[in-house]
Amino acid sequence: MILPEITTVVNDFSSISITHSTLLLWFEENSRDLPWRRTRNPYHILVSEIMLQQTQVDRVLPKYLAFLEQFPTIEDLAKAPTGDVIRAWAGLGYNRRAVNLQRAARTVLEEHSGVFPRDVAALRALPGIGPYTAGAVACFAFEQDVAFMDTNIRRVIQRLFVGPEEQGIAGEARLLQIAERAVPVGQGWVWNQAIMELGALICTASSPSCWRCPLHRECRAYNTRRVTDEQMFDGELTVKPQTRPRRVAERREAPFTGSNRFYRGRIVDALRNATANDGLSLDELGRRIKDEYDQSDSEWLLTLVNALAKDGLITFDGLAVRLPA
Ligand code: ADE
């Protein structure tokens, strides 16, 4: 597969500057008013980015506001009992994110005197913070002109600068290189927000709305497909709806109900709902999370409990299972 030379795409100054101005104008007129776009507080940005990683914007919105009301500053989060942070995470799923978020807050307090590090490398050194989150905080809190990848950004960069996915997906390093060159100087914040917004609202995974995309004239995927279709239909100016090749992981997705992740979630939910924090005995916990729980399940349950304890999500002293104090 031959990928287009990036120098011919992004270094084409006239074309990239049209892409910049068109997308930024579209963003100004069409973006959603989201609370994490109104702040540059790095702690608030970090909370939003961790929540948004595996959860939809609509579900995150009320949780984000409630979380910051309960833990308004990074000190409040660092000093809170971990169990309270896990309780505040109810409804978001992937509870490990809550524990990691608090670990990051504690590290900022203990190792950076409570002052958030600004550069990507120092942000990456915080526990639970990967390349995406480090880039997002550097950009959205500190307005640095950096590039980073999540699924939306990856898809938009691929289509805009490389071409349709079905003709070959560029590797991560290459996409990141393209994304870095595409950031307009001094406008990283709004550019990255706009790319994300385009991916969320227009350039979606399975049914992109190319007909109302502000960038279709500049878009490699759109233009490649248009040319192909014109050839196929002998001059007809239509663009077939894009069908996305499903990823292998999607096709073979294991059932969630009954999986270990499902029961891990149920254990944390059962402990959230247990009155006070006296905890539950292993057997009582088993009965609350699994229909027809019996003694033959106790070894399985103990394995799950030990794994959750290792991740810092619960404690188990041999008698009672609890959320961490
Ligand atoms: N997902 C992750 N970061 C986001 C942001 N800043 N705006 C909208 N969706 C996002």
Short mmCIF file of C-alpha atoms and ligand atoms in Angstrom, two decimals:
data_model
loop_
_atom_site.label_atom_id
_atom_site.label_comp_id
_atom_site.label_asym_id
_atom_site.label_seq_id
_atom_site.Cartn_x
_atom_site.Cartn_y
_atom_site.Cartn_z
CA MET A 1 0.00 0.00 0.00
CA ILE A 2 1.34 3.42 -0.91
CA LEU A 3 0.60 6.22 1.52
CA PRO A 4 0.58 9.80 0.26
CA GLU A 5 3.76 11.68 1.04
CA ILE A 6 2.99 13.80 4.03
CA THR A 7 5.16 16.61 2.67
CA THR A 8 2.81 16.97 -0.27
CA VAL A 9 -0.17 17.20 2.03
CA VAL A 10 0.66 19.09 5.16
CA ASN A 11 3.52 21.16 3.84
CA ASP A 12 1.29 22.44 1.09
CA PHE A 13 0.89 25.75 2.87
CA SER A 14 -1.98 27.10 0.83
CA SER A 15 -4.03 23.94 1.36
CA ILE A 16 -3.31 23.53 5.06
CA SER A 17 -4.07 27.16 5.78
CA ILE A 18 -7.49 26.77 4.13
CA THR A 19 -8.02 23.63 6.22
CA HIS A 20 -7.09 25.57 9.36
CA SER A 21 -9.28 28.59 8.75
CA THR A 22 -12.26 26.52 7.53
CA LEU A 23 -12.23 24.15 10.48
CA LEU A 24 -11.68 26.88 13.06
CA LEU A 25 -14.57 28.91 11.65
CA TRP A 26 -16.78 25.83 11.69
CA PHE A 27 -15.81 25.16 15.31
CA GLU A 28 -16.59 28.71 16.33
CA GLU A 29 -20.07 28.39 14.89
CA ASN A 30 -20.93 24.78 15.66
CA SER A 31 -19.12 23.55 18.74
CA ARG A 32 -20.93 22.38 21.82
CA ASP A 33 -20.66 24.50 24.93
CA LEU A 34 -18.96 21.99 27.24
CA PRO A 35 -17.79 22.99 30.73
CA TRP A 36 -14.25 21.66 30.24
CA ARG A 37 -13.89 24.00 27.27
CA ARG A 38 -14.52 26.99 29.53
CA THR A 39 -11.67 26.29 31.89
CA ARG A 40 -7.88 26.05 31.78
CA ASN A 41 -7.65 24.57 35.28
CA PRO A 42 -5.37 21.54 34.75
CA TYR A 43 -7.04 19.56 37.51
CA HIS A 44 -10.50 20.10 35.99
CA ILE A 45 -9.16 19.24 32.53
CA LEU A 46 -7.58 16.06 33.86
CA VAL A 47 -10.86 15.00 35.50
CA SER A 48 -12.76 15.58 32.25
CA GLU A 49 -10.23 13.77 30.09
CA ILE A 50 -10.10 10.72 32.35
CA MET A 51 -13.91 10.57 32.47
CA LEU A 52 -14.25 11.05 28.70
CA GLN A 53 -11.81 8.29 27.82
CA GLN A 54 -14.32 5.48 27.90
CA THR A 55 -17.60 7.29 28.48
CA GLN A 56 -19.88 9.38 26.26
CA VAL A 57 -20.09 13.17 26.71
CA ASP A 58 -23.77 13.08 27.79
CA ARG A 59 -23.05 10.63 30.56
CA VAL A 60 -19.92 12.46 31.67
CA LEU A 61 -21.50 15.94 31.93
CA PRO A 62 -23.49 15.50 35.19
CA LYS A 63 -20.77 13.33 36.72
CA TYR A 64 -18.06 15.86 35.94
CA LEU A 65 -20.00 18.68 37.59
CA ALA A 66 -20.89 16.59 40.64
CA PHE A 67 -17.33 15.31 41.01
CA LEU A 68 -15.87 18.82 41.02
CA GLU A 69 -18.48 19.96 43.48
CA GLN A 70 -17.43 17.19 45.82
CA PHE A 71 -13.68 17.57 45.14
CA PRO A 72 -13.24 21.19 44.01
CA THR A 73 -9.44 21.23 44.22
CA ILE A 74 -6.67 18.78 43.64
CA GLU A 75 -5.96 18.86 47.39
CA ASP A 76 -9.56 17.86 48.13
CA LEU A 77 -9.21 14.88 45.82
CA ALA A 78 -5.77 13.88 47.10
CA LYS A 79 -6.87 13.97 50.73
CA ALA A 80 -10.24 12.21 50.30
CA PRO A 81 -10.72 8.59 51.37
CA THR A 82 -10.31 6.50 48.21
CA GLY A 83 -13.70 4.91 48.91
CA ASP A 84 -15.36 8.33 48.53
CA VAL A 85 -13.68 8.82 45.16
CA ILE A 86 -14.86 5.39 44.02
CA ARG A 87 -18.39 6.21 45.24
CA ALA A 88 -18.34 9.47 43.26
CA TRP A 89 -17.40 7.44 40.18
CA ALA A 90 -20.65 5.42 40.29
CA GLY A 91 -22.30 5.21 36.87
CA LEU A 92 -19.10 5.88 34.90
CA GLY A 93 -17.67 2.36 34.86
CA TYR A 94 -14.00 1.40 34.59
CA ASN A 95 -13.54 2.21 38.27
CA ARG A 96 -9.79 1.86 38.08
CA ARG A 97 -9.80 5.30 36.48
CA ALA A 98 -11.02 6.78 39.78
CA VAL A 99 -8.17 5.24 41.74
CA ASN A 100 -5.60 6.30 39.15
CA LEU A 101 -6.98 9.83 39.07
CA GLN A 102 -6.53 10.11 42.81
CA ARG A 103 -3.02 8.65 42.58
CA ALA A 104 -2.15 11.30 40.01
CA ALA A 105 -3.57 14.00 42.31
CA ARG A 106 -1.53 12.67 45.25
CA THR A 107 1.64 12.62 43.12
CA VAL A 108 1.10 16.23 42.02
CA LEU A 109 0.79 17.18 45.67
CA GLU A 110 3.66 15.11 46.98
CA GLU A 111 6.18 15.42 44.16
CA HIS A 112 5.29 18.74 42.53
CA SER A 113 4.21 20.73 45.62
CA GLY A 114 0.66 20.80 44.29
CA VAL A 115 1.68 22.59 41.07
CA PHE A 116 0.63 20.70 37.96
CA PRO A 117 3.55 19.87 35.65
CA ARG A 118 3.16 21.56 32.29
CA ASP A 119 5.16 19.54 29.84
CA VAL A 120 4.11 16.29 28.24
CA ALA A 121 7.02 14.22 29.62
CA ALA A 122 6.37 15.26 33.24
CA LEU A 123 2.62 14.73 32.82
CA ARG A 124 3.26 11.26 31.42
CA ALA A 125 5.25 10.38 34.52
CA LEU A 126 2.11 10.79 36.66
CA PRO A 127 0.47 7.47 37.54
CA GLY A 128 -2.23 6.32 35.14
CA ILE A 129 -1.50 9.08 32.60
CA GLY A 130 -0.73 7.81 29.11
CA PRO A 131 0.33 9.69 25.98
CA TYR A 132 -3.22 10.77 25.10
CA THR A 133 -4.03 12.26 28.52
CA ALA A 134 -0.61 13.93 28.86
CA GLY A 135 -1.06 15.60 25.47
CA ALA A 136 -4.64 16.59 26.18
CA VAL A 137 -3.73 18.26 29.50
CA ALA A 138 -0.69 20.03 27.99
CA CYS A 139 -2.91 21.32 25.20
CA PHE A 140 -6.27 21.98 26.87
CA ALA A 141 -4.94 23.32 30.17
CA PHE A 142 -1.62 24.89 29.17
CA GLU A 143 -2.48 25.73 25.56
CA GLN A 144 0.59 24.02 24.15
CA ASP A 145 0.75 23.25 20.45
CA VAL A 146 1.02 19.50 20.85
CA ALA A 147 -0.62 16.61 19.02
CA PHE A 148 -2.10 13.49 20.59
CA MET A 149 -4.40 10.70 19.49
CA ASP A 150 -7.72 9.37 20.62
CA THR A 151 -10.11 7.42 18.40
CA ASN A 152 -11.83 10.55 17.04
CA ILE A 153 -8.62 12.43 16.30
CA ARG A 154 -7.01 9.33 14.76
CA ARG A 155 -9.95 8.82 12.42
CA VAL A 156 -10.16 12.46 11.31
CA ILE A 157 -6.40 12.74 10.68
CA GLN A 158 -6.43 9.47 8.73
CA ARG A 159 -9.31 10.54 6.49
CA LEU A 160 -8.31 14.16 6.06
CA PHE A 161 -4.62 13.67 5.32
CA VAL A 162 -4.17 10.01 4.35
CA GLY A 163 -7.35 8.65 2.76
CA PRO A 164 -10.25 6.25 3.27
CA GLU A 165 -9.62 3.55 5.87
CA GLU A 166 -10.46 0.78 3.43
CA GLN A 167 -7.47 1.79 1.33
CA GLY A 168 -5.07 1.36 4.23
CA ILE A 169 -4.76 2.74 7.73
CA ALA A 170 -1.56 4.62 8.52
CA GLY A 171 0.42 3.45 11.54
CA GLU A 172 0.20 5.28 14.85
CA ALA A 173 3.64 6.91 14.60
CA ARG A 174 2.87 8.22 11.13
CA LEU A 175 -0.55 9.55 12.09
CA LEU A 176 0.98 11.30 15.08
CA GLN A 177 3.65 12.84 12.88
CA ILE A 178 0.98 14.10 10.50
CA ALA A 179 -1.10 15.41 13.39
CA GLU A 180 1.93 17.25 14.81
CA ARG A 181 2.66 18.97 11.51
CA ALA A 182 -0.98 19.91 11.11
CA VAL A 183 -1.28 21.89 14.37
CA PRO A 184 -1.44 25.61 13.50
CA VAL A 185 1.16 27.59 15.43
CA GLY A 186 -0.31 29.23 18.52
CA GLN A 187 -3.70 27.60 17.97
CA GLY A 188 -3.20 24.09 19.29
CA TRP A 189 -6.02 24.39 21.81
CA VAL A 190 -8.75 25.32 19.37
CA TRP A 191 -7.39 23.10 16.59
CA ASN A 192 -7.40 19.95 18.70
CA GLN A 193 -10.81 20.76 20.13
CA ALA A 194 -12.10 21.31 16.60
CA ILE A 195 -10.65 18.06 15.25
CA MET A 196 -12.28 16.20 18.17
CA GLU A 197 -15.57 17.97 17.62
CA LEU A 198 -15.55 17.19 13.91
CA GLY A 199 -14.91 13.52 14.74
CA ALA A 200 -17.73 13.48 17.28
CA LEU A 201 -20.36 15.35 15.25
CA ILE A 202 -19.58 14.92 11.52
CA CYS A 203 -16.70 12.62 10.70
CA THR A 204 -18.11 9.73 12.71
CA ALA A 205 -16.86 6.17 12.51
CA SER A 206 -19.69 4.40 10.71
CA SER A 207 -21.65 7.15 8.97
CA PRO A 208 -19.67 10.33 8.31
CA SER A 209 -21.77 13.23 7.04
CA CYS A 210 -19.40 14.32 4.29
CA TRP A 211 -22.13 16.38 2.66
CA ARG A 212 -22.19 18.76 5.62
CA CYS A 213 -18.50 18.51 6.50
CA PRO A 214 -16.74 21.87 6.25
CA LEU A 215 -13.54 20.13 5.12
CA HIS A 216 -14.76 17.83 2.39
CA ARG A 217 -13.07 19.87 -0.33
CA GLU A 218 -9.75 19.46 1.46
CA CYS A 219 -10.32 15.86 2.53
CA ARG A 220 -8.20 13.06 1.05
CA ALA A 221 -10.76 10.37 1.90
CA TYR A 222 -13.64 12.31 0.41
CA ASN A 223 -11.76 13.18 -2.74
CA THR A 224 -10.33 9.70 -3.20
CA ARG A 225 -13.78 8.18 -2.85
CA ARG A 226 -15.32 10.75 -5.12
CA VAL A 227 -12.81 10.01 -7.84
CA THR A 228 -13.34 6.27 -7.46
CA ASP A 229 -17.10 6.67 -7.57
CA GLU A 230 -16.98 8.95 -10.57
CA GLN A 231 -15.00 6.29 -12.37
CA MET A 232 -17.42 3.59 -11.25
CA PHE A 233 -20.53 5.53 -12.19
CA ASP A 234 -18.99 7.04 -15.26
CA GLY A 235 -19.11 10.65 -14.28
CA GLU A 236 -21.98 10.66 -11.84
CA LEU A 237 -21.18 13.08 -9.00
CA THR A 238 -22.25 11.01 -6.07
CA VAL A 239 -20.30 9.79 -3.13
CA LYS A 240 -21.39 6.45 -1.83
CA PRO A 241 -21.97 6.25 1.90
CA GLN A 242 -18.81 5.05 3.49
CA THR A 243 -18.87 1.64 5.03
CA ARG A 244 -16.29 1.14 7.66
CA PRO A 245 -14.33 -2.07 7.84
CA ARG A 246 -15.05 -3.33 11.32
CA ARG A 247 -12.07 -3.94 13.49
CA VAL A 248 -11.19 -7.47 14.51
CA ALA A 249 -11.76 -6.72 18.19
CA GLU A 250 -15.26 -5.49 17.44
CA ARG A 251 -16.23 -8.55 15.47
CA ARG A 252 -15.08 -10.93 18.15
CA GLU A 253 -16.25 -8.97 21.18
CA ALA A 254 -16.72 -11.26 24.17
CA PRO A 255 -20.05 -11.02 26.00
CA PHE A 256 -19.83 -8.53 28.86
CA THR A 257 -22.46 -10.06 31.17
CA GLY A 258 -20.86 -12.87 33.09
CA SER A 259 -17.31 -11.73 32.27
CA ASN A 260 -14.78 -10.99 35.00
CA ARG A 261 -15.05 -7.29 34.22
CA PHE A 262 -18.82 -7.53 34.74
CA TYR A 263 -18.35 -9.14 38.16
CA ARG A 264 -15.58 -6.72 39.14
CA GLY A 265 -18.06 -3.91 38.50
CA ARG A 266 -20.73 -5.71 40.52
CA ILE A 267 -18.40 -6.16 43.47
CA VAL A 268 -17.56 -2.45 43.57
CA ASP A 269 -21.27 -1.58 43.15
CA ALA A 270 -22.25 -3.91 46.00
CA LEU A 271 -19.69 -2.24 48.28
CA ARG A 272 -20.84 1.23 47.24
CA ASN A 273 -24.37 0.24 48.21
CA ALA A 274 -23.42 -1.41 51.49
CA THR A 275 -24.48 0.85 54.34
CA ALA A 276 -21.63 2.51 56.20
CA ASN A 277 -18.27 1.02 55.40
CA ASP A 278 -18.41 -2.06 57.60
CA GLY A 279 -17.84 -4.08 54.50
CA LEU A 280 -19.26 -7.45 53.57
CA SER A 281 -18.10 -10.96 54.27
CA LEU A 282 -16.96 -12.91 51.23
CA ASP A 283 -20.12 -15.02 51.28
CA GLU A 284 -22.44 -12.06 51.70
CA LEU A 285 -20.68 -10.30 48.85
CA GLY A 286 -21.01 -13.42 46.70
CA ARG A 287 -24.76 -13.61 47.32
CA ARG A 288 -25.16 -9.94 46.38
CA ILE A 289 -23.33 -10.15 43.10
CA LYS A 290 -24.28 -13.56 41.72
CA ASP A 291 -27.60 -15.41 41.58
CA GLU A 292 -27.32 -18.88 43.11
CA TYR A 293 -23.94 -18.11 44.59
CA ASP A 294 -22.66 -21.10 46.60
CA GLN A 295 -19.52 -22.39 48.25
CA SER A 296 -18.16 -23.76 45.01
CA ASP A 297 -17.89 -20.13 43.81
CA SER A 298 -15.81 -18.96 46.77
CA GLU A 299 -12.43 -19.61 45.18
CA TRP A 300 -13.47 -17.72 42.04
CA LEU A 301 -14.74 -14.82 44.16
CA LEU A 302 -11.55 -14.72 46.21
CA THR A 303 -9.49 -14.44 43.03
CA LEU A 304 -11.58 -11.47 41.87
CA VAL A 305 -11.39 -9.84 45.31
CA ASN A 306 -7.62 -10.25 45.47
CA ALA A 307 -7.21 -8.75 41.99
CA LEU A 308 -9.41 -5.76 42.91
CA ALA A 309 -7.44 -5.30 46.15
CA LYS A 310 -4.20 -5.33 44.17
CA ASP A 311 -5.59 -2.57 41.95
CA GLY A 312 -6.44 -0.50 45.05
CA LEU A 313 -10.19 -0.62 44.46
CA ILE A 314 -11.11 -2.54 47.59
CA THR A 315 -9.53 -3.90 50.76
CA PHE A 316 -9.87 -7.39 52.18
CA ASP A 317 -8.48 -8.26 55.61
CA GLY A 318 -9.54 -11.92 55.51
CA LEU A 319 -12.90 -11.12 57.13
CA ALA A 320 -14.55 -8.19 55.41
CA VAL A 321 -14.35 -6.74 51.93
CA ARG A 322 -14.56 -2.92 51.91
CA LEU A 323 -13.99 0.12 49.76
CA PRO A 324 -10.61 1.61 50.73
CA ALA A 325 -10.59 4.14 53.58
N1 ADE B 1 -13.36 13.85 24.57
C1 ADE B 1 -12.16 13.98 25.13
N2 ADE B 1 -11.82 15.26 25.29
C2 ADE B 1 -12.85 15.98 24.83
C3 ADE B 1 -13.12 17.35 24.72
N3 ADE B 1 -12.22 18.23 25.16
N4 ADE B 1 -14.28 17.72 24.18
C4 ADE B 1 -15.15 16.79 23.76
N5 ADE B 1 -14.97 15.51 23.83
C5 ADE B 1 -13.82 15.09 24.36
#
